[in-house]
């Protein structure tokens, strides 16, 4: 009883005495008791910083991570993309966007609506329904996927369906 009170008091004292936010967060899960808790780094914003410095991709080359739609996500949502680059023959588009790490941010599907004047591309992301009791760091990763068009792009305008 005394040891428990001492530990609780020490924890409260340690949390209340800093001038900066806590550097770590304790993570527990149903399969890992609190006595085996792990230390998780503080979260990082998942969008590029407002002062113009964009987070780097986690790969060593700095290139966007190639991604294919996987489906099987829970509550997929529309995600804005940064750019759409047509292939040389105009029969496909290379879509680049900011995302988070998997399995918390998985490309569910890409919908493409084509008319004679425009091509609307919508990215859908969500957490993987296959992953249970996981924690993901909040870090921005640039991803890229390629979508095929029914006919060459030509003079049609490319529009983000999430805007």
PDB file of C-alpha atoms in Angstrom:
ATOM      1  CA  UNK A   1       0.000   0.000   0.000  1.00  0.00           C
ATOM      2  CA  UNK A   2       2.772   2.423   0.936  1.00  0.00           C
ATOM      3  CA  UNK A   3       4.766   1.493  -2.193  1.00  0.00           C
ATOM      4  CA  UNK A   4       1.714   2.117  -4.408  1.00  0.00           C
ATOM      5  CA  UNK A   5       1.062   5.500  -2.799  1.00  0.00           C
ATOM      6  CA  UNK A   6       4.743   6.413  -3.125  1.00  0.00           C
ATOM      7  CA  UNK A   7       4.796   5.468  -6.839  1.00  0.00           C
ATOM      8  CA  UNK A   8       1.584   7.373  -7.555  1.00  0.00           C
ATOM      9  CA  UNK A   9       2.886  10.461  -5.736  1.00  0.00           C
ATOM     10  CA  UNK A  10       6.231  10.283  -7.526  1.00  0.00           C
ATOM     11  CA  UNK A  11       4.469  10.030 -10.883  1.00  0.00           C
ATOM     12  CA  UNK A  12       2.277  13.046 -10.145  1.00  0.00           C
ATOM     13  CA  UNK A  13       5.292  15.033  -8.994  1.00  0.00           C
ATOM     14  CA  UNK A  14       7.305  14.120 -12.094  1.00  0.00           C
ATOM     15  CA  UNK A  15       4.450  15.028 -14.442  1.00  0.00           C
ATOM     16  CA  UNK A  16       3.717  18.321 -12.739  1.00  0.00           C
ATOM     17  CA  UNK A  17       7.261  19.661 -12.430  1.00  0.00           C
ATOM     18  CA  UNK A  18       8.352  20.082 -16.043  1.00  0.00           C
ATOM     19  CA  UNK A  19       8.403  23.351 -17.961  1.00  0.00           C
ATOM     20  CA  UNK A  20       8.071  21.551 -21.303  1.00  0.00           C
ATOM     21  CA  UNK A  21       5.462  19.050 -22.467  1.00  0.00           C
ATOM     22  CA  UNK A  22       6.182  15.438 -21.625  1.00  0.00           C
ATOM     23  CA  UNK A  23       8.688  13.839 -23.994  1.00  0.00           C
ATOM     24  CA  UNK A  24       7.084  10.404 -23.928  1.00  0.00           C
ATOM     25  CA  UNK A  25       3.687   8.823 -23.660  1.00  0.00           C
ATOM     26  CA  UNK A  26       3.094   5.465 -22.005  1.00  0.00           C
ATOM     27  CA  UNK A  27       1.311   2.989 -24.238  1.00  0.00           C
ATOM     28  CA  UNK A  28      -0.512  -0.057 -22.930  1.00  0.00           C
ATOM     29  CA  UNK A  29      -2.928  -2.476 -24.554  1.00  0.00           C
ATOM     30  CA  UNK A  30      -5.179  -5.331 -23.478  1.00  0.00           C
ATOM     31  CA  UNK A  31      -2.362  -7.752 -24.342  1.00  0.00           C
ATOM     32  CA  UNK A  32       0.355  -5.769 -22.506  1.00  0.00           C
ATOM     33  CA  UNK A  33      -0.242  -4.906 -18.847  1.00  0.00           C
ATOM     34  CA  UNK A  34       0.749  -1.507 -17.490  1.00  0.00           C
ATOM     35  CA  UNK A  35       3.786  -3.076 -15.836  1.00  0.00           C
ATOM     36  CA  UNK A  36       5.150  -3.798 -19.337  1.00  0.00           C
ATOM     37  CA  UNK A  37       4.213  -0.444 -20.862  1.00  0.00           C
ATOM     38  CA  UNK A  38       6.362   0.875 -23.664  1.00  0.00           C
ATOM     39  CA  UNK A  39       7.519   4.402 -24.266  1.00  0.00           C
ATOM     40  CA  UNK A  40       6.178   6.066 -27.413  1.00  0.00           C
ATOM     41  CA  UNK A  41       7.609   9.332 -28.797  1.00  0.00           C
ATOM     42  CA  UNK A  42       5.324  12.372 -28.799  1.00  0.00           C
ATOM     43  CA  UNK A  43       3.165  12.838 -31.871  1.00  0.00           C
ATOM     44  CA  UNK A  44       4.268  14.893 -34.847  1.00  0.00           C
ATOM     45  CA  UNK A  45       1.763  16.825 -36.970  1.00  0.00           C
ATOM     46  CA  UNK A  46       0.599  14.758 -39.956  1.00  0.00           C
ATOM     47  CA  UNK A  47       0.615  17.716 -42.335  1.00  0.00           C
ATOM     48  CA  UNK A  48       3.490  19.818 -43.624  1.00  0.00           C
ATOM     49  CA  UNK A  49       4.522  22.634 -41.307  1.00  0.00           C
ATOM     50  CA  UNK A  50       2.999  26.032 -42.021  1.00  0.00           C
ATOM     51  CA  UNK A  51       6.423  27.684 -42.270  1.00  0.00           C
ATOM     52  CA  UNK A  52       7.135  25.957 -45.594  1.00  0.00           C
ATOM     53  CA  UNK A  53       9.294  23.064 -44.397  1.00  0.00           C
ATOM     54  CA  UNK A  54       7.691  19.787 -45.435  1.00  0.00           C
ATOM     55  CA  UNK A  55       8.349  16.534 -43.573  1.00  0.00           C
ATOM     56  CA  UNK A  56      10.550  14.038 -45.422  1.00  0.00           C
ATOM     57  CA  UNK A  57       9.464  10.653 -46.608  1.00  0.00           C
ATOM     58  CA  UNK A  58      10.671   7.811 -44.375  1.00  0.00           C
ATOM     59  CA  UNK A  59      12.585   6.191 -47.246  1.00  0.00           C
ATOM     60  CA  UNK A  60      16.248   7.045 -47.672  1.00  0.00           C
ATOM     61  CA  UNK A  61      15.793   8.351 -51.208  1.00  0.00           C
ATOM     62  CA  UNK A  62      13.239  11.004 -50.236  1.00  0.00           C
ATOM     63  CA  UNK A  63      10.974   9.794 -53.071  1.00  0.00           C
ATOM     64  CA  UNK A  64       7.253   9.267 -52.427  1.00  0.00           C
ATOM     65  CA  UNK A  65       6.303   5.762 -51.301  1.00  0.00           C
ATOM     66  CA  UNK A  66       4.576   3.812 -54.134  1.00  0.00           C
ATOM     67  CA  UNK A  67       1.166   2.713 -52.876  1.00  0.00           C
ATOM     68  CA  UNK A  68      -1.621   0.539 -54.273  1.00  0.00           C
ATOM     69  CA  UNK A  69      -5.218   0.538 -53.068  1.00  0.00           C
ATOM     70  CA  UNK A  70      -5.729  -2.281 -50.565  1.00  0.00           C
ATOM     71  CA  UNK A  71      -9.365  -1.946 -49.576  1.00  0.00           C
ATOM     72  CA  UNK A  72     -10.441  -3.376 -46.222  1.00  0.00           C
ATOM     73  CA  UNK A  73     -10.300  -0.113 -44.265  1.00  0.00           C
ATOM     74  CA  UNK A  74     -12.620   1.054 -41.522  1.00  0.00           C
ATOM     75  CA  UNK A  75     -14.581   4.229 -42.290  1.00  0.00           C
ATOM     76  CA  UNK A  76     -12.529   5.406 -45.298  1.00  0.00           C
ATOM     77  CA  UNK A  77     -12.426   9.168 -45.828  1.00  0.00           C
ATOM     78  CA  UNK A  78     -11.544  11.393 -48.760  1.00  0.00           C
ATOM     79  CA  UNK A  79      -7.932  12.600 -48.779  1.00  0.00           C
ATOM     80  CA  UNK A  80      -6.658  15.650 -50.673  1.00  0.00           C
ATOM     81  CA  UNK A  81      -3.785  15.100 -53.062  1.00  0.00           C
ATOM     82  CA  UNK A  82      -0.903  17.440 -53.954  1.00  0.00           C
ATOM     83  CA  UNK A  83      -0.365  16.840 -57.651  1.00  0.00           C
ATOM     84  CA  UNK A  84      -1.420  14.692 -60.582  1.00  0.00           C
ATOM     85  CA  UNK A  85       1.235  14.100 -63.231  1.00  0.00           C
ATOM     86  CA  UNK A  86       0.113  12.554 -66.528  1.00  0.00           C
ATOM     87  CA  UNK A  87       2.215   9.838 -68.158  1.00  0.00           C
ATOM     88  CA  UNK A  88       3.940  10.599 -71.459  1.00  0.00           C
ATOM     89  CA  UNK A  89       1.149   8.936 -73.436  1.00  0.00           C
ATOM     90  CA  UNK A  90      -1.544  10.576 -71.247  1.00  0.00           C
ATOM     91  CA  UNK A  91      -3.200   7.234 -70.448  1.00  0.00           C
ATOM     92  CA  UNK A  92      -2.475   7.366 -66.699  1.00  0.00           C
ATOM     93  CA  UNK A  93      -1.984   9.827 -63.847  1.00  0.00           C
ATOM     94  CA  UNK A  94       0.588   9.651 -61.057  1.00  0.00           C
ATOM     95  CA  UNK A  95      -1.132  11.036 -57.937  1.00  0.00           C
ATOM     96  CA  UNK A  96       1.000  12.303 -55.009  1.00  0.00           C
ATOM     97  CA  UNK A  97      -0.347  13.073 -51.521  1.00  0.00           C
ATOM     98  CA  UNK A  98       0.637  13.356 -47.847  1.00  0.00           C
ATOM     99  CA  UNK A  99      -0.437  10.472 -45.634  1.00  0.00           C
ATOM    100  CA  UNK A 100       0.469   8.686 -42.420  1.00  0.00           C
ATOM    101  CA  UNK A 101       2.035   5.325 -41.597  1.00  0.00           C
ATOM    102  CA  UNK A 102       0.355   1.985 -42.139  1.00  0.00           C
ATOM    103  CA  UNK A 103      -1.699   0.272 -40.808  1.00  0.00           C
ATOM    104  CA  UNK A 104      -3.324   3.447 -39.450  1.00  0.00           C
ATOM    105  CA  UNK A 105      -3.412   5.147 -42.885  1.00  0.00           C
ATOM    106  CA  UNK A 106      -4.076   2.749 -45.756  1.00  0.00           C
ATOM    107  CA  UNK A 107      -5.162   3.648 -49.297  1.00  0.00           C
ATOM    108  CA  UNK A 108      -8.575   1.992 -49.542  1.00  0.00           C
ATOM    109  CA  UNK A 109      -9.482   2.934 -53.121  1.00  0.00           C
ATOM    110  CA  UNK A 110      -9.158   5.551 -55.825  1.00  0.00           C
ATOM    111  CA  UNK A 111     -12.248   6.668 -57.708  1.00  0.00           C
ATOM    112  CA  UNK A 112     -11.908   8.277 -61.124  1.00  0.00           C
ATOM    113  CA  UNK A 113     -14.825  10.083 -62.777  1.00  0.00           C
ATOM    114  CA  UNK A 114     -14.168  11.055 -66.389  1.00  0.00           C
ATOM    115  CA  UNK A 115     -16.087  13.404 -68.650  1.00  0.00           C
ATOM    116  CA  UNK A 116     -15.145  15.103 -71.899  1.00  0.00           C
ATOM    117  CA  UNK A 117     -13.924  18.193 -69.984  1.00  0.00           C
ATOM    118  CA  UNK A 118     -12.501  16.878 -66.724  1.00  0.00           C
ATOM    119  CA  UNK A 119     -11.093  13.941 -64.797  1.00  0.00           C
ATOM    120  CA  UNK A 120     -11.970  13.880 -61.106  1.00  0.00           C
ATOM    121  CA  UNK A 121      -9.681  11.726 -58.951  1.00  0.00           C
ATOM    122  CA  UNK A 122     -10.653  10.961 -55.351  1.00  0.00           C
ATOM    123  CA  UNK A 123      -8.368   9.141 -52.901  1.00  0.00           C
ATOM    124  CA  UNK A 124      -9.966   7.217 -50.015  1.00  0.00           C
ATOM    125  CA  UNK A 125      -7.928   6.294 -46.904  1.00  0.00           C
ATOM    126  CA  UNK A 126      -8.655   4.745 -43.549  1.00  0.00           C
ATOM    127  CA  UNK A 127      -7.168   2.501 -40.890  1.00  0.00           C
ATOM    128  CA  UNK A 128      -6.744  -1.140 -41.895  1.00  0.00           C
ATOM    129  CA  UNK A 129      -9.568  -3.320 -40.617  1.00  0.00           C
ATOM    130  CA  UNK A 130      -7.067  -6.197 -40.339  1.00  0.00           C
ATOM    131  CA  UNK A 131      -5.013  -4.430 -37.639  1.00  0.00           C
ATOM    132  CA  UNK A 132      -6.254  -4.640 -34.067  1.00  0.00           C
ATOM    133  CA  UNK A 133      -4.851  -2.810 -31.017  1.00  0.00           C
ATOM    134  CA  UNK A 134      -2.042  -1.007 -32.820  1.00  0.00           C
ATOM    135  CA  UNK A 135      -0.510   2.395 -32.243  1.00  0.00           C
ATOM    136  CA  UNK A 136       0.997   4.434 -35.082  1.00  0.00           C
ATOM    137  CA  UNK A 137       3.227   7.475 -34.890  1.00  0.00           C
ATOM    138  CA  UNK A 138       1.760  10.579 -36.442  1.00  0.00           C
ATOM    139  CA  UNK A 139       4.280  11.469 -39.098  1.00  0.00           C
ATOM    140  CA  UNK A 140       3.670  12.709 -42.615  1.00  0.00           C
ATOM    141  CA  UNK A 141       4.780  10.449 -45.452  1.00  0.00           C
ATOM    142  CA  UNK A 142       4.491  11.375 -49.085  1.00  0.00           C
ATOM    143  CA  UNK A 143       2.838   8.596 -51.085  1.00  0.00           C
ATOM    144  CA  UNK A 144       2.159   8.095 -54.781  1.00  0.00           C
ATOM    145  CA  UNK A 145      -0.241   5.905 -56.753  1.00  0.00           C
ATOM    146  CA  UNK A 146      -0.939   5.504 -60.457  1.00  0.00           C
ATOM    147  CA  UNK A 147      -4.421   5.445 -61.971  1.00  0.00           C
ATOM    148  CA  UNK A 148      -5.258   4.423 -65.521  1.00  0.00           C
ATOM    149  CA  UNK A 149      -7.602   6.493 -67.656  1.00  0.00           C
ATOM    150  CA  UNK A 150     -10.222   5.153 -70.093  1.00  0.00           C
ATOM    151  CA  UNK A 151      -8.825   7.423 -72.789  1.00  0.00           C
ATOM    152  CA  UNK A 152      -5.831   9.784 -72.968  1.00  0.00           C
ATOM    153  CA  UNK A 153      -6.053  12.918 -70.825  1.00  0.00           C
ATOM    154  CA  UNK A 154      -5.673  15.361 -73.714  1.00  0.00           C
ATOM    155  CA  UNK A 155      -6.900  18.847 -72.761  1.00  0.00           C
ATOM    156  CA  UNK A 156      -9.124  17.671 -69.921  1.00  0.00           C
ATOM    157  CA  UNK A 157      -8.700  19.310 -66.525  1.00  0.00           C
ATOM    158  CA  UNK A 158      -7.664  17.097 -63.555  1.00  0.00           C
ATOM    159  CA  UNK A 159      -9.643  17.827 -60.371  1.00  0.00           C
ATOM    160  CA  UNK A 160      -9.224  16.639 -56.770  1.00  0.00           C
ATOM    161  CA  UNK A 161     -12.472  14.960 -55.675  1.00  0.00           C
ATOM    162  CA  UNK A 162     -11.696  15.624 -51.992  1.00  0.00           C
ATOM    163  CA  UNK A 163     -11.810  19.425 -52.384  1.00  0.00           C
TER     164      UNK A 163
END
